[in-house]
Tab-separated table of C-alpha atoms in Angstrom:
chain	number	residue	atom	x	y	z
U	13	MET	CA	114.406	52.777	103.608
U	14	LYS	CA	115.191	55.928	101.734
U	15	LEU	CA	118.653	56.648	100.090
U	16	TYR	CA	120.339	59.420	98.126
U	17	ASN	CA	120.635	58.254	94.559
U	18	SER	CA	123.616	59.879	92.854
U	19	TYR	CA	121.999	59.246	89.469
U	20	SER	CA	118.789	61.068	90.224
U	21	GLN	CA	120.329	63.475	92.786
U	22	THR	CA	117.359	62.874	94.934
U	23	ILE	CA	116.459	60.893	98.119
U	24	GLU	CA	114.505	57.902	96.812
U	25	GLU	CA	112.633	54.997	98.472
U	26	LEU	CA	114.401	51.789	98.016
U	27	LYS	CA	112.225	49.519	96.199
U	28	PRO	CA	113.739	46.094	95.828
U	29	ILE	CA	113.561	44.444	92.273
U	30	GLU	CA	112.718	41.221	94.027
U	31	PRO	CA	110.441	41.712	97.148
U	32	GLY	CA	112.369	41.130	100.277
U	33	LYS	CA	115.740	40.794	98.683
U	34	ILE	CA	118.414	43.388	97.995
U	35	SER	CA	121.332	42.910	95.554
U	36	MET	CA	124.285	45.214	96.494
U	37	TYR	CA	127.651	45.610	94.952
U	38	VAL	CA	130.555	47.934	96.026
U	39	CYS	CA	133.651	48.544	93.954
U	40	GLY	CA	136.653	46.963	95.815
U	41	PRO	CA	140.233	47.891	95.931
U	42	THR	CA	143.136	47.401	93.491
U	43	VAL	CA	145.230	45.165	95.599
U	44	TYR	CA	148.881	46.380	95.333
U	45	ASN	CA	149.337	47.886	98.801
U	46	TYR	CA	147.848	48.116	102.226
U	47	PRO	CA	144.520	49.755	102.421
U	48	HIS	CA	144.539	53.330	103.673
U	49	ILE	CA	141.689	54.784	105.756
U	50	GLY	CA	140.030	55.946	102.576
U	51	ASN	CA	139.669	52.378	101.493
U	52	ALA	CA	138.100	51.549	104.833
U	53	ARG	CA	135.336	54.204	104.622
U	54	PRO	CA	133.196	52.267	102.098
U	55	ILE	CA	133.766	49.118	104.061
U	56	VAL	CA	132.241	50.680	107.037
U	57	VAL	CA	129.419	52.547	105.219
U	58	PHE	CA	128.082	49.705	103.237
U	59	ASP	CA	128.390	47.055	106.110
U	60	THR	CA	126.387	49.372	108.230
U	61	LEU	CA	123.851	49.538	105.325
U	62	LYS	CA	123.832	45.887	105.040
U	63	LYS	CA	123.162	45.372	108.659
U	64	ALA	CA	120.619	47.895	108.867
U	65	LEU	CA	118.669	46.353	105.850
U	66	SER	CA	119.153	42.813	107.365
U	67	ALA	CA	117.787	43.954	110.849
U	68	GLN	CA	114.542	44.873	109.023
U	69	GLY	CA	114.035	41.447	107.476
U	70	TYR	CA	115.764	41.999	103.949
U	71	GLU	CA	117.827	39.209	102.417
U	72	VAL	CA	120.922	40.944	101.339
U	73	THR	CA	123.272	39.626	98.816
U	74	PHE	CA	126.407	41.764	99.072
U	75	ALA	CA	129.396	41.525	96.648
U	76	SER	CA	132.615	43.518	96.439
U	77	ASN	CA	135.595	42.660	93.986
U	78	TYR	CA	139.100	42.695	93.966
U	79	THR	CA	140.904	44.167	91.118
U	80	ASP	CA	144.046	41.825	91.010
U	81	VAL	CA	145.344	42.882	87.535
U	82	ASP	CA	146.655	46.420	86.953
U	83	ASP	CA	149.598	48.486	85.912
U	84	LYS	CA	150.356	49.177	89.512
U	85	ILE	CA	150.373	45.578	90.492
U	86	ILE	CA	152.542	44.616	87.704
U	87	LYS	CA	154.932	47.387	88.443
U	88	THR	CA	155.072	46.208	92.223
U	89	ALA	CA	155.651	42.525	91.219
U	90	ILE	CA	158.536	43.486	88.958
U	91	GLU	CA	160.097	45.667	91.632
U	92	GLN	CA	159.868	42.855	94.320
U	93	ASN	CA	160.812	40.058	91.639
U	94	VAL	CA	157.707	38.102	92.510
U	95	THR	CA	154.458	36.995	90.656
U	96	GLU	CA	151.587	39.489	90.503
U	97	LYS	CA	149.527	36.698	92.231
U	98	GLU	CA	151.976	36.739	95.250
U	99	ILE	CA	151.345	40.502	95.529
U	100	THR	CA	147.511	40.298	95.172
U	101	ASP	CA	147.195	37.456	97.483
U	102	LYS	CA	149.064	39.205	100.210
U	103	PHE	CA	147.083	42.487	99.973
U	104	ILE	CA	143.788	40.595	99.784
U	105	VAL	CA	144.591	39.096	103.090
U	106	ALA	CA	145.671	42.583	104.390
U	107	TYR	CA	142.342	44.042	103.153
U	108	ASN	CA	140.363	41.248	104.812
U	109	ASP	CA	142.253	41.890	108.040
U	110	VAL	CA	141.150	45.483	107.903
U	111	ARG	CA	137.582	44.534	107.212
U	112	LYS	CA	137.534	42.118	110.100
U	113	GLY	CA	139.335	44.721	112.393
U	114	LEU	CA	136.481	47.039	111.562
U	115	HIS	CA	133.908	44.383	112.463
U	116	ALA	CA	132.578	44.351	108.995
U	117	ASP	CA	131.221	41.066	107.571
U	118	LEU	CA	132.995	39.476	104.601
U	119	PRO	CA	131.058	39.968	101.363
U	120	ASP	CA	128.921	37.078	100.229
U	121	TYR	CA	130.909	37.146	96.920
U	122	ALA	CA	134.397	38.638	96.376
U	123	PRO	CA	135.037	37.976	92.765
U	124	ARG	CA	138.691	38.607	91.183
U	125	VAL	CA	139.249	39.879	87.779
U	126	THR	CA	141.657	37.235	87.074
U	127	GLU	CA	138.960	34.645	87.538
U	128	THR	CA	136.536	36.407	85.509
U	129	MET	CA	138.580	36.824	82.329
U	130	ASP	CA	136.588	34.621	79.944
U	131	ARG	CA	133.436	36.665	80.640
U	132	ILE	CA	135.145	39.876	80.438
U	133	ILE	CA	136.534	38.979	76.976
U	134	GLU	CA	133.050	37.797	75.909
U	135	PHE	CA	131.556	41.112	77.150
U	136	ILE	CA	134.038	43.353	75.230
U	137	ASP	CA	133.465	41.051	72.075
U	138	LYS	CA	129.728	41.773	72.361
U	139	MET	CA	130.503	45.540	72.259
U	140	VAL	CA	132.841	45.261	69.445
U	141	LYS	CA	130.126	43.399	67.398
U	142	ASN	CA	127.320	45.817	68.214
U	143	GLY	CA	129.395	48.845	67.342
U	144	SER	CA	129.807	50.530	70.648
U	145	ALA	CA	133.502	49.490	70.619
U	146	TYR	CA	136.260	49.525	68.134
U	147	GLN	CA	139.693	47.907	67.594
U	148	VAL	CA	142.873	49.750	66.750
U	149	GLY	CA	145.746	47.359	66.472
U	150	GLY	CA	145.646	45.083	69.408
U	151	ASP	CA	143.732	47.594	71.585
U	152	VAL	CA	139.980	47.987	71.837
U	153	TYR	CA	138.138	51.342	72.895
U	154	PHE	CA	134.663	51.998	73.933
U	155	ARG	CA	132.988	54.542	71.683
U	156	VAL	CA	131.435	57.067	74.043
U	157	ASN	CA	129.197	58.608	71.406
U	158	SER	CA	127.333	55.200	71.184
U	159	ASP	CA	125.690	55.880	74.452
U	160	LYS	CA	123.228	58.780	74.122
U	161	LYS	CA	122.839	59.003	77.959
U	162	TYR	CA	126.554	59.221	78.750
U	163	GLY	CA	127.128	61.729	81.457
U	164	GLU	CA	123.760	61.119	83.225
U	165	LEU	CA	125.331	59.682	86.386
U	166	SER	CA	127.915	62.486	86.888
U	167	HIS	CA	125.606	64.875	85.400
U	168	GLN	CA	127.704	66.149	82.758
U	169	SER	CA	127.256	66.568	78.998
U	170	ILE	CA	129.685	65.108	76.414
U	171	ASP	CA	130.128	68.783	74.949
U	172	ASP	CA	131.159	69.991	78.430
U	173	LEU	CA	133.524	66.958	78.829
U	174	MET	CA	135.055	67.576	75.462
U	175	VAL	CA	135.710	71.134	76.275
U	176	GLY	CA	137.344	70.252	79.444
U	177	ALA	CA	139.112	67.223	78.182
U	178	ARG	CA	142.953	67.258	77.875
U	179	ILE	CA	144.623	66.689	74.553
U	180	ASP	CA	144.902	63.089	74.425
U	181	GLU	CA	148.371	61.794	73.268
U	182	ASN	CA	146.800	58.584	72.122
U	183	GLU	CA	145.975	59.255	68.643
U	184	LYS	CA	144.457	55.955	68.017
U	185	LYS	CA	141.188	57.154	69.723
U	186	GLU	CA	138.315	58.390	67.672
U	187	ASN	CA	137.372	60.681	70.564
U	188	PRO	CA	139.458	61.675	73.470
U	189	LEU	CA	136.725	60.576	75.880
U	190	ASP	CA	136.692	56.909	74.626
U	191	PHE	CA	138.186	54.596	77.116
U	192	THR	CA	140.165	51.418	76.885
U	193	LEU	CA	138.319	48.097	76.951
U	194	TRP	CA	141.350	45.906	76.174
U	195	LYS	CA	145.013	46.789	76.292
U	196	GLU	CA	147.704	45.080	74.250
U	197	THR	CA	150.778	44.476	76.415
U	198	THR	CA	153.994	42.601	76.403
U	199	GLU	CA	154.791	43.314	79.999
U	200	GLY	CA	153.439	41.461	83.056
U	201	ILE	CA	150.441	38.957	83.226
U	202	LYS	CA	148.335	38.686	80.073
U	203	TRP	CA	145.649	36.691	78.309
U	204	ASP	CA	144.663	35.589	74.835
U	205	SER	CA	141.929	37.667	73.300
U	206	PRO	CA	140.643	37.936	69.780
U	207	TRP	CA	142.502	41.318	69.404
U	208	SER	CA	145.811	40.565	71.068
U	209	LYS	CA	147.698	39.251	74.149
U	210	GLY	CA	146.852	41.802	76.781
U	211	ARG	CA	144.629	42.561	79.771
U	212	PRO	CA	141.188	44.440	80.233
U	213	GLY	CA	140.525	48.048	80.973
U	214	TRP	CA	139.423	48.802	84.543
U	215	HIS	CA	135.920	50.003	83.614
U	216	THR	CA	134.746	46.661	82.196
U	217	GLU	CA	135.561	44.470	84.894
U	218	CYS	CA	132.893	45.425	87.589
U	219	VAL	CA	130.084	45.342	85.072
U	220	VAL	CA	131.030	41.759	84.140
U	221	MET	CA	131.560	40.576	87.741
U	222	ILE	CA	128.142	42.037	88.652
U	223	GLN	CA	126.309	40.181	85.837
U	224	ASP	CA	128.446	37.152	86.837
U	225	VAL	CA	127.535	37.172	90.582
U	226	PHE	CA	124.000	38.202	90.450
U	227	LYS	CA	122.958	36.684	87.049
U	228	LYS	CA	121.090	39.822	86.123
U	229	THR	CA	121.918	43.139	84.163
U	230	LEU	CA	120.187	45.429	86.980
U	231	ILE	CA	120.830	45.392	90.668
U	232	ASP	CA	119.410	47.321	93.520
U	233	ILE	CA	122.355	49.256	94.902
U	234	HIS	CA	125.761	49.973	93.391
U	235	GLY	CA	128.212	51.806	95.829
U	236	GLY	CA	131.781	53.173	96.201
U	237	GLY	CA	133.640	56.257	96.960
U	238	LEU	CA	132.768	59.695	95.366
U	239	ASP	CA	135.989	59.584	93.386
U	240	LEU	CA	134.682	56.618	91.385
U	241	LYS	CA	131.558	58.293	90.138
U	242	PHE	CA	133.388	59.724	87.217
U	243	PRO	CA	134.792	58.294	85.175
U	244	HIS	CA	134.622	54.818	86.678
U	245	HIS	CA	130.951	54.476	87.531
U	246	GLU	CA	129.851	56.438	84.458
U	247	ASN	CA	131.769	54.119	82.134
U	248	GLU	CA	130.217	51.220	83.805
U	249	VAL	CA	126.733	52.677	83.188
U	250	ALA	CA	127.621	53.411	79.537
U	251	GLN	CA	128.573	49.858	78.778
U	252	CYS	CA	125.288	48.565	80.295
U	253	GLU	CA	123.288	51.002	78.538
U	254	VAL	CA	124.613	49.868	74.978
U	255	CYS	CA	124.668	46.273	75.919
U	256	ASN	CA	121.604	45.802	78.220
U	257	ASP	CA	119.678	49.029	78.027
U	258	THR	CA	119.986	49.500	81.918
U	259	ARG	CA	122.036	51.776	84.194
U	260	LEU	CA	123.309	48.764	86.040
U	261	ALA	CA	121.838	49.677	89.335
U	262	ASN	CA	118.568	51.473	90.282
U	263	ILE	CA	120.461	53.318	93.243
U	264	TRP	CA	123.901	54.654	93.060
U	265	MET	CA	125.470	55.522	96.277
U	266	HIS	CA	128.814	57.323	96.947
U	267	ASN	CA	130.466	58.039	100.246
U	268	GLY	CA	132.311	61.265	100.846
U	269	MET	CA	136.137	61.549	100.881
U	270	ILE	CA	138.477	61.781	103.744
U	271	ASN	CA	140.631	64.621	104.867
U	272	ILE	CA	143.508	64.472	107.268
U	273	ASN	CA	143.677	67.555	109.494
U	274	GLY	CA	141.505	69.462	106.995
U	275	ILE	CA	143.653	68.502	104.001
U	276	LYS	CA	142.690	66.024	101.413
U	277	MET	CA	144.467	62.696	101.898
U	278	SER	CA	146.905	62.154	99.173
U	279	LYS	CA	149.956	59.978	98.550
U	280	SER	CA	151.486	63.015	96.874
U	281	LEU	CA	151.157	65.050	100.047
U	282	GLY	CA	152.438	62.168	102.267
U	283	ASN	CA	149.419	62.342	104.524
U	284	VAL	CA	148.059	58.902	104.045
U	285	TRP	CA	146.886	57.043	107.083
U	286	TRP	CA	146.991	53.387	106.847
U	287	ALA	CA	143.868	51.502	108.150
U	288	LYS	CA	145.815	48.627	109.867
U	289	ASP	CA	147.876	51.284	111.916
U	290	LEU	CA	144.669	53.093	113.029
U	291	ILE	CA	143.088	49.940	114.124
U	292	ALA	CA	146.186	48.840	115.728
U	293	ASN	CA	146.659	52.116	117.570
U	294	HIS	CA	142.981	52.882	118.414
U	295	GLY	CA	141.075	49.705	117.958
U	296	GLY	CA	138.407	48.686	115.616
U	297	ASN	CA	135.557	50.095	117.747
U	298	LEU	CA	137.073	53.519	118.055
U	299	THR	CA	138.102	53.792	114.430
U	300	ARG	CA	134.530	52.546	113.247
U	301	TRP	CA	132.732	54.859	115.545
U	302	LEU	CA	134.704	57.892	114.295
U	303	MET	CA	133.819	56.996	110.746
U	304	ILE	CA	130.021	56.540	111.396
U	305	SER	CA	129.952	59.930	113.589
U	306	THR	CA	129.716	61.806	110.221
U	307	HIS	CA	127.083	61.190	107.625
U	308	TYR	CA	128.443	59.084	104.899
U	309	ARG	CA	127.861	61.509	101.983
U	310	ALA	CA	129.899	64.288	104.004
U	311	PRO	CA	133.586	64.653	103.847
U	312	LEU	CA	135.300	62.934	107.002
U	313	ASN	CA	138.013	64.915	108.510
U	314	LEU	CA	140.333	62.856	110.785
U	315	ASN	CA	142.823	64.280	113.411
U	316	GLU	CA	143.899	63.142	116.878
U	317	GLU	CA	141.304	65.452	118.410
U	318	ALA	CA	138.555	63.599	116.705
U	319	PHE	CA	139.903	60.241	118.042
U	320	THR	CA	140.028	61.781	121.499
U	321	THR	CA	136.464	63.051	121.386
U	322	SER	CA	135.036	59.834	119.961
U	323	LYS	CA	137.048	57.792	122.623
U	324	LYS	CA	135.230	59.733	125.343
U	325	GLU	CA	131.873	59.192	123.616
U	326	LEU	CA	132.545	55.406	123.278
U	327	ASP	CA	133.938	54.948	126.783
U	328	LYS	CA	130.538	56.323	128.241
U	329	ILE	CA	128.614	53.780	126.254
U	330	ALA	CA	131.098	51.011	127.286
U	331	VAL	CA	130.816	51.869	131.150
U	332	ALA	CA	126.993	52.023	131.035
U	333	TYR	CA	126.870	48.770	129.177
U	334	LYS	CA	129.317	47.104	131.666
U	335	GLN	CA	127.549	48.228	134.664
U	336	ALA	CA	124.035	47.193	133.325
U	337	CYS	CA	125.507	43.613	132.405
U	338	VAL	CA	126.797	43.242	136.035
U	339	LYS	CA	123.437	44.297	137.550
U	340	LEU	CA	121.575	41.707	135.301
U	341	ALA	CA	124.075	38.949	136.059
U	342	LEU	CA	123.936	39.649	139.788
U	343	SER	CA	120.044	39.327	139.570
U	344	ASN	CA	120.122	36.314	137.578
U	345	ALA	CA	117.802	38.144	134.950
U	346	LYS	CA	116.410	36.168	131.936
U	347	GLU	CA	117.439	37.240	128.496
U	348	THR	CA	114.822	39.140	126.385
U	349	THR	CA	114.152	39.727	122.862
U	350	ALA	CA	111.845	42.747	123.555
U	351	PHE	CA	113.102	46.229	122.434
U	352	ASP	CA	112.693	49.651	124.005
U	353	GLU	CA	110.673	52.120	122.226
U	354	THR	CA	113.886	54.093	121.176
U	355	TYR	CA	114.738	51.041	118.707
U	356	THR	CA	112.138	52.335	116.367
U	357	SER	CA	113.614	55.924	116.337
U	358	PHE	CA	117.033	54.335	115.742
U	359	ILE	CA	115.773	52.303	112.803
U	360	ASP	CA	114.083	55.560	111.378
U	361	ALA	CA	117.270	57.267	111.534
U	362	LEU	CA	119.106	54.691	109.488
U	363	ASN	CA	116.280	54.597	107.146
U	364	ASP	CA	116.754	58.249	106.437
U	365	ASP	CA	119.496	57.958	104.028
U	366	LEU	CA	121.689	55.935	106.504
U	367	ASN	CA	121.802	58.875	108.790
U	368	THR	CA	124.219	57.339	111.353
U	369	PRO	CA	124.764	60.596	113.386
U	370	ASN	CA	121.067	60.688	114.110
U	371	ALA	CA	121.215	56.929	115.058
U	372	ILE	CA	124.112	57.587	117.413
U	373	SER	CA	121.867	60.292	119.236
U	374	VAL	CA	119.312	57.556	119.765
U	375	VAL	CA	121.963	55.398	121.294
U	376	TYR	CA	122.833	57.992	123.706
U	377	GLU	CA	119.281	58.153	124.810
U	378	VAL	CA	119.246	54.510	125.621
U	379	VAL	CA	122.591	54.786	127.498
U	380	LYS	CA	120.976	57.647	129.553
U	381	LYS	CA	117.988	55.313	130.319
U	382	ILE	CA	120.440	52.607	131.322
U	383	ASN	CA	122.342	54.947	133.759
U	384	GLN	CA	119.187	55.960	135.292
U	385	ALA	CA	117.909	52.339	135.660
U	386	VAL	CA	121.213	51.097	137.348
U	387	ARG	CA	121.075	53.908	139.912
U	388	GLN	CA	117.623	52.909	141.157
U	389	ARG	CA	117.643	51.478	144.743
U	390	GLU	CA	115.321	48.791	143.468
U	391	ILE	CA	116.241	47.931	139.852
U	392	ASP	CA	113.458	47.061	137.531
U	393	VAL	CA	115.483	44.088	136.051
U	394	GLU	CA	112.970	43.317	133.266
U	395	ASN	CA	113.140	46.922	132.086
U	396	LEU	CA	116.938	46.933	132.335
U	397	ALA	CA	117.124	43.650	130.320
U	398	VAL	CA	115.081	45.224	127.466
U	399	LEU	CA	117.303	48.357	127.590
U	400	VAL	CA	120.473	46.315	127.343
U	401	HIS	CA	119.135	44.166	124.474
U	402	THR	CA	118.006	47.235	122.575
U	403	LEU	CA	121.660	48.744	123.044
U	404	GLU	CA	123.251	45.429	121.973
U	405	LYS	CA	121.074	45.439	118.740
U	406	MET	CA	121.918	49.021	117.950
U	407	LEU	CA	125.631	48.636	118.523
U	408	TYR	CA	125.679	45.548	116.351
U	409	ILE	CA	124.125	47.466	113.399
U	410	LEU	CA	126.648	50.075	113.912
U	411	GLY	CA	129.468	47.568	114.038
U	412	ILE	CA	130.492	48.277	117.634
U	413	GLU	CA	131.464	44.995	119.527
U	414	PHE	CA	131.752	45.025	123.457
U	415	ASP	CA	132.524	41.950	125.380
U	416	LYS	CA	129.384	40.668	127.295
U	417	ILE	CA	129.911	40.346	130.915
U	418	THR	CA	129.088	37.059	132.406
U	419	MET	CA	129.717	36.319	135.984
U	420	SER	CA	130.135	32.917	137.687
U	421	GLU	CA	128.712	32.193	141.200
U	422	GLU	CA	132.454	32.820	142.348
U	423	ASP	CA	132.465	36.003	140.661
U	424	LYS	CA	129.162	37.090	142.219
U	425	GLU	CA	130.406	36.260	145.542
U	426	MET	CA	133.635	38.277	144.923
U	427	TYR	CA	131.544	41.329	143.893
U	428	GLN	CA	129.222	41.050	147.064
U	429	ASN	CA	132.264	40.736	149.249
U	430	TRP	CA	133.746	43.832	147.426
U	431	ARG	CA	130.653	45.886	148.080
U	432	SER	CA	130.513	44.758	151.699
U	433	ALA	CA	134.082	45.641	152.231
U	434	VAL	CA	133.514	49.226	150.732
U	435	LYS	CA	130.584	49.675	152.948
U	436	GLU	CA	132.537	48.585	156.089
U	437	LYS	CA	135.516	50.864	155.011
U	438	ASP	CA	137.681	47.878	154.872
U	439	PHE	CA	139.819	49.433	152.221
U	440	GLU	CA	142.688	46.999	151.951
U	441	THR	CA	140.117	44.132	151.295
U	442	ALA	CA	138.152	46.320	148.989
U	443	ASP	CA	141.183	47.388	146.936
U	444	SER	CA	142.324	43.844	146.575
U	445	LEU	CA	138.798	42.664	145.571
U	446	ARG	CA	138.443	45.516	143.209
U	447	ALA	CA	141.739	44.605	141.376
U	448	ALA	CA	140.607	40.941	141.019
U	449	LEU	CA	137.087	42.267	139.554
U	450	ILE	CA	138.960	44.487	137.120
U	451	GLU	CA	141.313	41.750	136.023
U	452	LYS	CA	138.113	39.663	135.220
U	453	GLY	CA	136.650	42.648	133.271
U	454	ILE	CA	133.882	42.903	135.712
U	455	LEU	CA	134.770	46.506	136.832
C-alpha cells in the first residue's frame, strides 16, 4: 500500500515497523458536544484504511483517544451544573453511536486523558528536566527553539511563523510560539503536579497516549483532520523529537475538510450538520457512501443534491445484490470463498493512497457483471456466487452493509407461485404474493 505522507509531501510505500503488523493512531474528539459530520470524516477514512489493510493480511492495532478534559468541557459542566465526567461520558456514548451508525469498528484502544494523567505529568517533567520546557509560576511551556526540526510537518519555518504570529498577550512566554504543557487553574477538574494544581495542555496528551498504548515511541501511521496538522500535530512531533529523537509516526495522514453547500462548515456561520441527524435521516450506508465517494485528501462538499445522487448509486447496487441473492437462494447454491478478477483491481485502487472513488468504480463493474449474470436464461450459479462474494467483500471494506437475503422453502414456493401468477396474468394473485415477498425483503 502507498499513502500520501504529509511529512514528506510525497506518496510513500507503507513499510511496517514490525513485519505484518500496523500501528495506527487517529486523534479523537474533545467530548463536550455531539459529533458533527466533520468529526465523522476521519472515522470513515481510517476505518476504511484499517479494513483495507486487514483484508490484505495485516494485523492492525488501531487506537483513537478521547480528550475528556478541556476548557470547553469545564464550561459546559458548569453551565449544566453537573460534573465533567457526566458530560464526557454522555458524549463518548454519542460519539460511539455515530461510529456504529457509520459501520465503523470501535478502536482497539480508546484511551482517555483523565486516565493517563500520571504518565502525562511524567512526560512533561522529562521535558522540564532536559531543558525543552520551562516553568513560569504554576504553568509549564514547551520551548519551541529546542526543536531544530520544528515546522517540518507543516512545512513552515520558525522565522516565518514568528513573522505571522500575533502579539501574544501572555508575557510569561519566552517566545510567542511556545505552547502550554501544563496550566495552573482554580476552575474545574484539576490534578496535583510538581508545578501546580492544574491540567495538561492539549498537544501533550496524544503523544503520551500513543506511547502508553503501543509501548514505543514511533508508530506506523498517525492520522487526523487537516485542521490538526498545525499546530497540534506539529507540536506532537516537536515533543517527540526532543524526548525520543523521532517524529512519532512514519506516515502522517490528514483528511480534507468538509464544506456545506460550498461553504466551510463552521459553528460561527451556523451551518454545522450533526452526524447523528444525517445518519437518522439518510442512514449509515448513504452517509458513508457519500463520504467515500470523494478522495479522503480532497475537500468534501455536502448538499442535498449530493445525497440524492448517492442514493441512486447505492440503490442500484442494493437492487443488483438482492436479485443475485434471490437467484442463488432459489438454486440452492453453495457459498464460495473465490473472488472475481475485479477484486484485484479493487484492492489496487485502495492501495493507491486509499483511492475510494476508483475502488467504487470497480464496484460498479462487479454490479454490471451481476446484472448480466442474473438476466441469462440459464444462470451460471457458480459464477454468480463468486460475483456476489466479491461484491460482499468490497462493500465490507468500504463499510456498506446490506442485509443478506435468505429464503426458507416456504419463501421459495411463494416466489415460484408469484412468478407463475405473473406468467398466467393472474394479477390479483400476483399482486398479493408480491406484497408478501416485499414485506419479507425478498423483492
